[in-house]
GROMACS .gro file of C-alpha atoms in nm:
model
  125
    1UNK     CA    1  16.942  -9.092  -1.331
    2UNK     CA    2  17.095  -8.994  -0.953
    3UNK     CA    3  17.151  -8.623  -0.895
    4UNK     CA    4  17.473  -8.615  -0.704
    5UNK     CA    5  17.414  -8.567  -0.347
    6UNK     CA    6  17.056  -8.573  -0.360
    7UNK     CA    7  16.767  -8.882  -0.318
    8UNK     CA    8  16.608  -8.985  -0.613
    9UNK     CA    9  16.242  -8.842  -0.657
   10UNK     CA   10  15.997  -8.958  -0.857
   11UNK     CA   11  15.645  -8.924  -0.926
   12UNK     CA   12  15.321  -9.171  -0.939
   13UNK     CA   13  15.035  -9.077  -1.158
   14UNK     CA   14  14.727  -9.345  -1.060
   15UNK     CA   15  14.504  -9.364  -1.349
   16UNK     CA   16  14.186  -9.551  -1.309
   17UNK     CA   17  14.011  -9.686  -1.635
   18UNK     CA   18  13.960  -9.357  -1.939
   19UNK     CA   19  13.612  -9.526  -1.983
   20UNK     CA   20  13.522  -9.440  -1.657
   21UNK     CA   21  13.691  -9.097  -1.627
   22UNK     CA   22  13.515  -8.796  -1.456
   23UNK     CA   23  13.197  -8.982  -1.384
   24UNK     CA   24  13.057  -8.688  -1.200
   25UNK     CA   25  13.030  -8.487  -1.549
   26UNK     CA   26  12.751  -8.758  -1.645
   27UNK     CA   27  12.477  -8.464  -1.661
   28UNK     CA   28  12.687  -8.254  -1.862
   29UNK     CA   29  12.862  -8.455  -2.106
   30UNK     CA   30  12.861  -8.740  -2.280
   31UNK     CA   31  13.086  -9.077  -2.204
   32UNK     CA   32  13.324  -8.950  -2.531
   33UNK     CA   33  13.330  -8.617  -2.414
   34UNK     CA   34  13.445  -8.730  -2.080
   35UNK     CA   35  13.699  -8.966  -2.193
   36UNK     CA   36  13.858  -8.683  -2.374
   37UNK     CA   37  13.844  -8.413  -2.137
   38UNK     CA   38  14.013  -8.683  -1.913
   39UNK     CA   39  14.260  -8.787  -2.179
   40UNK     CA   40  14.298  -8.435  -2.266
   41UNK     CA   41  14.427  -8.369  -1.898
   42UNK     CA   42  14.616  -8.633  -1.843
   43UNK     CA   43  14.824  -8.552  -2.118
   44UNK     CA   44  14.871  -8.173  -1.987
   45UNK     CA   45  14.999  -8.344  -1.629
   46UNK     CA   46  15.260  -8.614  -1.780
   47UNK     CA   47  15.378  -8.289  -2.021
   48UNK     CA   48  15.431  -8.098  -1.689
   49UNK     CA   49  15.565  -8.341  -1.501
   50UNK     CA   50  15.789  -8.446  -1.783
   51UNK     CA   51  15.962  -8.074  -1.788
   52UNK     CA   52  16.020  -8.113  -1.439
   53UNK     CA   53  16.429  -8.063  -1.342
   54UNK     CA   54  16.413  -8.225  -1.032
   55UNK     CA   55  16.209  -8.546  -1.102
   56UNK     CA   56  16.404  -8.831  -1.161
   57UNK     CA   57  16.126  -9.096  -1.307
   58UNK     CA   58  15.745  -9.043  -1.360
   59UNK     CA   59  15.542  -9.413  -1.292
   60UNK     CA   60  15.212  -9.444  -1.425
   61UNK     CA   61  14.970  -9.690  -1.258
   62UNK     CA   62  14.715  -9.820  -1.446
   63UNK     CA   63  14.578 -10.123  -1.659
   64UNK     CA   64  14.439  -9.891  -1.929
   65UNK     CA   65  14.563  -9.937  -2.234
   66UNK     CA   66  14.516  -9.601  -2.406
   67UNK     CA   67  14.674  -9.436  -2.066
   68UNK     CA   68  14.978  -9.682  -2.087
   69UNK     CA   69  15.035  -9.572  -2.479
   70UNK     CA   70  15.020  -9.181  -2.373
   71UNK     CA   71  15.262  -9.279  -2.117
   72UNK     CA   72  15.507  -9.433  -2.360
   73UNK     CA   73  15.526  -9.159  -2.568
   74UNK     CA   74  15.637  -8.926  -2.312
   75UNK     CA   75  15.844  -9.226  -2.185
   76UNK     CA   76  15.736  -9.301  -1.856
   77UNK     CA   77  15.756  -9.570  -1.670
   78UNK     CA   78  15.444  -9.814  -1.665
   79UNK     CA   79  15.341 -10.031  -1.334
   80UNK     CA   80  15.038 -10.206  -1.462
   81UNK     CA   81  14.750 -10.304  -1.220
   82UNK     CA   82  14.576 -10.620  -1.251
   83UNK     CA   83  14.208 -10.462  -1.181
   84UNK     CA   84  14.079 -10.107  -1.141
   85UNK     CA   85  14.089 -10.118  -0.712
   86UNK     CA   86  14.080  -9.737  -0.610
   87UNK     CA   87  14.344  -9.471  -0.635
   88UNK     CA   88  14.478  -9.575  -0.271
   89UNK     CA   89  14.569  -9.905  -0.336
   90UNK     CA   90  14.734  -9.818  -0.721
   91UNK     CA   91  14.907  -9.564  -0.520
   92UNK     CA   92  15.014  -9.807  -0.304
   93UNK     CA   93  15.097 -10.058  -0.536
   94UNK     CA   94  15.293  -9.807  -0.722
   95UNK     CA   95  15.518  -9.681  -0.414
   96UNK     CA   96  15.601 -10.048  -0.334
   97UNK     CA   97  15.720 -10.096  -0.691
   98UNK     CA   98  15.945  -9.803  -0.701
   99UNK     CA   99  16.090  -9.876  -0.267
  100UNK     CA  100  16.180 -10.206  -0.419
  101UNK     CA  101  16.402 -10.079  -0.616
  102UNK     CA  102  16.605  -9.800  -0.360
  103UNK     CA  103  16.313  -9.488  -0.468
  104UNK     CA  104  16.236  -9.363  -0.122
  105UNK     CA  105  16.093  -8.974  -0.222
  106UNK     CA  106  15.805  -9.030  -0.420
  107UNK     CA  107  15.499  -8.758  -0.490
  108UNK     CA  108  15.174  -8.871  -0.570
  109UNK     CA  109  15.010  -8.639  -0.886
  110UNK     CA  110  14.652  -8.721  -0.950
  111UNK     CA  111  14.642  -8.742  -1.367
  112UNK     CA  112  14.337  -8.460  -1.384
  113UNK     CA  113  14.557  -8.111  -1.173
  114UNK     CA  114  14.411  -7.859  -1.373
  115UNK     CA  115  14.704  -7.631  -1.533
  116UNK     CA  116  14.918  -7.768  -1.354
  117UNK     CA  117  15.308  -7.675  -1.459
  118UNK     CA  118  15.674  -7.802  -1.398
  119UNK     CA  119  15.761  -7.431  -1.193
  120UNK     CA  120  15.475  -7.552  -0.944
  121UNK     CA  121  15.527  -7.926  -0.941
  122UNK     CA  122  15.934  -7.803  -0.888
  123UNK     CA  123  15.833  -7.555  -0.628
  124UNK     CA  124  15.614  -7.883  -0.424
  125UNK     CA  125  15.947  -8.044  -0.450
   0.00000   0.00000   0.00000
């Protein structure tokens, strides 16, 4: 939805594979434990972002399927990737989804910000 008088802004939440979340945790907890903490995350970001006044569309990148259902249920938008490539290039891809369609302010979220809330992601904006 356009604000009057202002740009559209939206935000891109890369999401690499759950399986493979938080790989550096390996020593500390198991693969379930890091799915979860990732998933767990994730879901605390989209929430925040979600309540955020002045975003006008949240884009998830990702092929994961358990990712793309969280997204849906906060009803976000969903800009599938055709292989896990990096966080770069799904950023990338993401951003030339969203300029293709007239979105020229876009901010990048990674999907793990720790407490993150919508004052602070509306205060970035």
């Amino acid at each position: 939805m356009r604000r009057l008088g202002l740009a559209l802004m939206w935000a891109v939440v890369p999401v690499k594979d759950l399986a493979g979340a938080k790989a550096r945790l390996s020593p500390v907890l198991s693969a379930s434990e890091r799915r979860g903490l990732f998933r767990a995350m994730l879901r605390d970001v989209l929430a925040a972002l979600a309540d955020t006044p002045s975003l006008d569309g949240i884009a998830l990148i990702t092929r994961d399927t358990e990712a793309q259902e969280l997204a849906r249920r906060f009803g976000l938008e969903i800009i599938s990737e055709d292989r896990n490539s990096g966080q770069t290039e799904a950023v990338a891809h993401g951003v030339s989804q969203l300029m293709a369609r007239g979105v020229a302010d876009i901010m990048q979220v990674p999907g793990d910000v720790p407490l993150a809330t919508a004052v602070e992601f509306e205060q970035v904006i």
